[in-house]
C-alpha positions as a printed NumPy array, in Angstrom:
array([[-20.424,  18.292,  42.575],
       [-20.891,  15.048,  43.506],
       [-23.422,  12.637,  42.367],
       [-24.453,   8.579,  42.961],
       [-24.141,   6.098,  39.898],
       [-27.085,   6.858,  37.025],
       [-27.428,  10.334,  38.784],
       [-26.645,  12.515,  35.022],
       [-25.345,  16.256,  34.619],
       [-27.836,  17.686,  31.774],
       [-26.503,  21.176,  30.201],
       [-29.161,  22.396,  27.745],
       [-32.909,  23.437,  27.917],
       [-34.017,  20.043,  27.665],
       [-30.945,  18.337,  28.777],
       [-29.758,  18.039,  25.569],
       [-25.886,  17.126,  26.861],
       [-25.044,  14.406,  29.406],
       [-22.812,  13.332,  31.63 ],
       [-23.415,  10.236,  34.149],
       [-21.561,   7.   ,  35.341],
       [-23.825,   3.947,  35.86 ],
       [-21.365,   2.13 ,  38.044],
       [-19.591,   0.261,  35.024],
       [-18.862,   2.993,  32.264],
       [-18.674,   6.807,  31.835],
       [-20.744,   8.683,  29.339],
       [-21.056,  11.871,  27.743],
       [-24.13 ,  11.554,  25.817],
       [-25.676,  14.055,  23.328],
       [-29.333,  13.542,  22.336],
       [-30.171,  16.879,  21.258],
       [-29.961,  18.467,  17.708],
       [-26.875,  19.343,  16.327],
       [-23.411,  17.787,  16.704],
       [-20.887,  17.114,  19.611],
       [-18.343,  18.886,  19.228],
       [-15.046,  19.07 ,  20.766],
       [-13.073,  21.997,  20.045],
       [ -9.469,  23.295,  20.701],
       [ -6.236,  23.924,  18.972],
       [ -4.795,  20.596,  20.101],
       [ -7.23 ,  17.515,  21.263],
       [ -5.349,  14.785,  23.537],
       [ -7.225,  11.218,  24.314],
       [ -5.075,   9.906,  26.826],
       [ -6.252,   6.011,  26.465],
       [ -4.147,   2.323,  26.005],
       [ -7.435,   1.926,  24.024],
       [ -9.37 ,   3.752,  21.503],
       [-12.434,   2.758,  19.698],
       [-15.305,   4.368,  17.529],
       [-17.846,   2.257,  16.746],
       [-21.725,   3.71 ,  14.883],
       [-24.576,   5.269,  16.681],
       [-26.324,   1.697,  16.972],
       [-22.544,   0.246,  18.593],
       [-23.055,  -2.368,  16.299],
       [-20.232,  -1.64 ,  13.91 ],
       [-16.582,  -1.009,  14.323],
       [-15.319,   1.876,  12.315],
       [-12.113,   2.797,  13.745],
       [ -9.781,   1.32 ,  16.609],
       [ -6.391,   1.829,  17.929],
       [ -4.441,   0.312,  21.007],
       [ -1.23 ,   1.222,  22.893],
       [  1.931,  -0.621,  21.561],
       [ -0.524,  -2.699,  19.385],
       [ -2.224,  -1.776,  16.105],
       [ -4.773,   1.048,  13.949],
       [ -7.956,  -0.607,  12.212],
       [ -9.952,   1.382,  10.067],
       [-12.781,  -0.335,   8.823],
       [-15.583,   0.013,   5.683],
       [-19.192,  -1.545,   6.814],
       [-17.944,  -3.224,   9.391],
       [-14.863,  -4.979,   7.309],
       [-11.376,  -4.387,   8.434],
       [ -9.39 ,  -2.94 ,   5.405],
       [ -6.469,  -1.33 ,   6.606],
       [ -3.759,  -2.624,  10.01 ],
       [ -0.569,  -0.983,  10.92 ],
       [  1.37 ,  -3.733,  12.028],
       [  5.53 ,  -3.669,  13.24 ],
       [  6.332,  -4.023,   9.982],
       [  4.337,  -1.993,   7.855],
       [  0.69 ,  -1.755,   6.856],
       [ -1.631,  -4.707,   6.185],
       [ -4.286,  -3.991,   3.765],
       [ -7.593,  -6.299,   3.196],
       [ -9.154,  -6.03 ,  -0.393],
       [ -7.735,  -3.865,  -3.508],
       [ -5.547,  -0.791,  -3.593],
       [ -6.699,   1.665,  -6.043],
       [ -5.576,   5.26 ,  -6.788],
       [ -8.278,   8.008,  -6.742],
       [ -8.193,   8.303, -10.497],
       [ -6.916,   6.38 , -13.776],
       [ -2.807,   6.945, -14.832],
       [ -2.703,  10.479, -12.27 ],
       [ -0.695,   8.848,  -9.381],
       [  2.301,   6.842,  -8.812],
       [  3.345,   3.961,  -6.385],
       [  7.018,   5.386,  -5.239],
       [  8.967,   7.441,  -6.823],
       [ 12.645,   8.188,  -8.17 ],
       [ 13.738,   9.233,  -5.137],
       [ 11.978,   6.476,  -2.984],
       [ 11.811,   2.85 ,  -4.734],
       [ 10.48 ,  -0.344,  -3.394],
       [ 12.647,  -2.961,  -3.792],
       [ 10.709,  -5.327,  -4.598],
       [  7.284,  -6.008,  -5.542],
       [  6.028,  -9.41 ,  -5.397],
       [  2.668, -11.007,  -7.298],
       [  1.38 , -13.933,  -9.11 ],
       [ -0.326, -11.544, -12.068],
       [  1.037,  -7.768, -12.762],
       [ -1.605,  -6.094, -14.79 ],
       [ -0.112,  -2.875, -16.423],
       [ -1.497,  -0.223, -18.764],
       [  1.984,   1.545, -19.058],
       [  5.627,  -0.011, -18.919],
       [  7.66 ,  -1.387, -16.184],
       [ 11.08 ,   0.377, -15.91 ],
       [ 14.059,  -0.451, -13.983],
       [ 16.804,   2.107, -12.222],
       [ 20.159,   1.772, -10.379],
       [ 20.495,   3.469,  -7.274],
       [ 22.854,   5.7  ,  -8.693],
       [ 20.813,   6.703, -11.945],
       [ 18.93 ,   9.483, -12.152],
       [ 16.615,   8.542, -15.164],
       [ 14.96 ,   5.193, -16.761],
       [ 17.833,   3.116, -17.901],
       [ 16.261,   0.457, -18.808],
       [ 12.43 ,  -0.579, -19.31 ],
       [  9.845,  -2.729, -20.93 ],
       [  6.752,  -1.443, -22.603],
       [  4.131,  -2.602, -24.942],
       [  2.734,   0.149, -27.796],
       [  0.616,  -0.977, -30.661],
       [  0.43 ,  -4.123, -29.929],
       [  4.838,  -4.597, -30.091],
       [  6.548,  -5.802, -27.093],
       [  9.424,  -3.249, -26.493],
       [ 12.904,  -4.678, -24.396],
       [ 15.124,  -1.115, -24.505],
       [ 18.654,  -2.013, -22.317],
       [ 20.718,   0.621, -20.842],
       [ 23.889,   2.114, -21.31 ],
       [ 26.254,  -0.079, -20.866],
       [ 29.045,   0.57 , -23.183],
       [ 29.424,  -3.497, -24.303],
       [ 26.174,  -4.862, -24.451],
       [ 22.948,  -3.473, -22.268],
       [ 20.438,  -6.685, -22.926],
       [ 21.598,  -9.945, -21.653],
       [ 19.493, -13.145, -21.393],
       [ 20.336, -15.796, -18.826],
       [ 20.159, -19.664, -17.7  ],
       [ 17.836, -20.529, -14.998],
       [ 21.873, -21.038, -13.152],
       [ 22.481, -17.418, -13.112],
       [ 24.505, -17.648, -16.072],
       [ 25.097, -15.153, -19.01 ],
       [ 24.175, -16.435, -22.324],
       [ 23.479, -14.273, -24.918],
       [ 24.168, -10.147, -25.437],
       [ 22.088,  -7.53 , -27.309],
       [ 24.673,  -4.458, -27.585],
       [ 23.768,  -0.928, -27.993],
       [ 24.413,  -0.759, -31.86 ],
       [ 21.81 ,  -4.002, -31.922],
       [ 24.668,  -6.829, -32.358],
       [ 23.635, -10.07 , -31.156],
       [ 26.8  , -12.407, -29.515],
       [ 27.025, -15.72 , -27.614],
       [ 28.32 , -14.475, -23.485],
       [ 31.629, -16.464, -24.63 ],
       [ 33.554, -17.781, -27.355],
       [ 32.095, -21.11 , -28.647],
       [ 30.264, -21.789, -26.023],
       [ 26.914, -21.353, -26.943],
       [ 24.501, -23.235, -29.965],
       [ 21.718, -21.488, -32.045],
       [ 19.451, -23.806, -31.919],
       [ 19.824, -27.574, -30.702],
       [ 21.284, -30.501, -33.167],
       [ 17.742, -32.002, -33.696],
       [ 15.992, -28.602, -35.508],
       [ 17.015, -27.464, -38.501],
       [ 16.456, -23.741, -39.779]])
């Protein structure tokens, strides 16, 4: 079957689906009632672009190019962009419901997490690579800031210098000690206690 630019294919009692080319783009247009639907037990789009926009064409709701990126959008608004090295995200990340779901987990860790505010409603906790539990974490409960170390065998808390330094040790039986002999002061010359 061949037919001339704006010339349409209609399949249905009143034409319902159609398929034309008006010289610059290819359609298959449904106007009838009811869905399009395309059906099979595997769908290929062979395309270096793909794009679905609203009935009107006035909004973009999804769109994906060859060796490039996937946008889904909400109302228009780009939220989400896969990108070489990751995913890009535009606006808050929220779980589906309140303390249910978990950002990683002790098998897969991020390494690091990086923000100007951290707004928790649980604790933070900390694991080696080779530990299979919490070893260390802090939590706040009843209004009490909580600092729990690991299991180190001489000290598990240690508090350093903005230099990278050791200065002071919190062991497991709850000893405080200076990092070395003599070396540190409590307190500076100028306060008394």
């Amino acid at each position: 079957i061949e037919l001339a630019d704006d010339k349409q294919v209609m399949i249905g009692n009143s034409g319902d689906l159609r398929l034309y080319h008006d010289g610059s783009n290819s359609y298959i247009t449904d106007v009838g009632t009811g869905a399009l639907l395309i059906d099979g037990s595997a769908v290929t789009f062979r395309t270096d672009s793909f794009t679905v926009n609203n009935a009107a064409n006035s909004d973009n709701m999804f769109y994906a190019i060859a060796d490039g990126g996937v946008h889904l959008y909400f109302d228009n608004s780009k939220k989400l962009e896969t990108k070489t090295w990751g995913v890009s995200f535009t606006g808050n990340v929220s779980p589906s419901a309140n303390s249910t779901h978990n950002l990683g987990s002790d098998a897969a860790r991020w390494a690091t997490i990086y923000g100007s505010a951290v707004n928790l409603n649980s604790d933070i906790r900390f694991a080696s690579a080779s530990w299979t539990g919490e070893s260390c974490k802090i939590q706040q409960n009843s209004n009490i800031l909580y600092i729990q170390g690991g299991s180190a065998t001489d000290y598990n808390i240690a508090f350093r210098s903005n230099s990278g330094n050791d200065r002071v040790y919190i062991a497991g039986g709850g000893d405080l000690y200076p990092a070395g002999n003599n070396t540190q002061s409590l307190g500076p010359v100028s306060y008394t206690h």
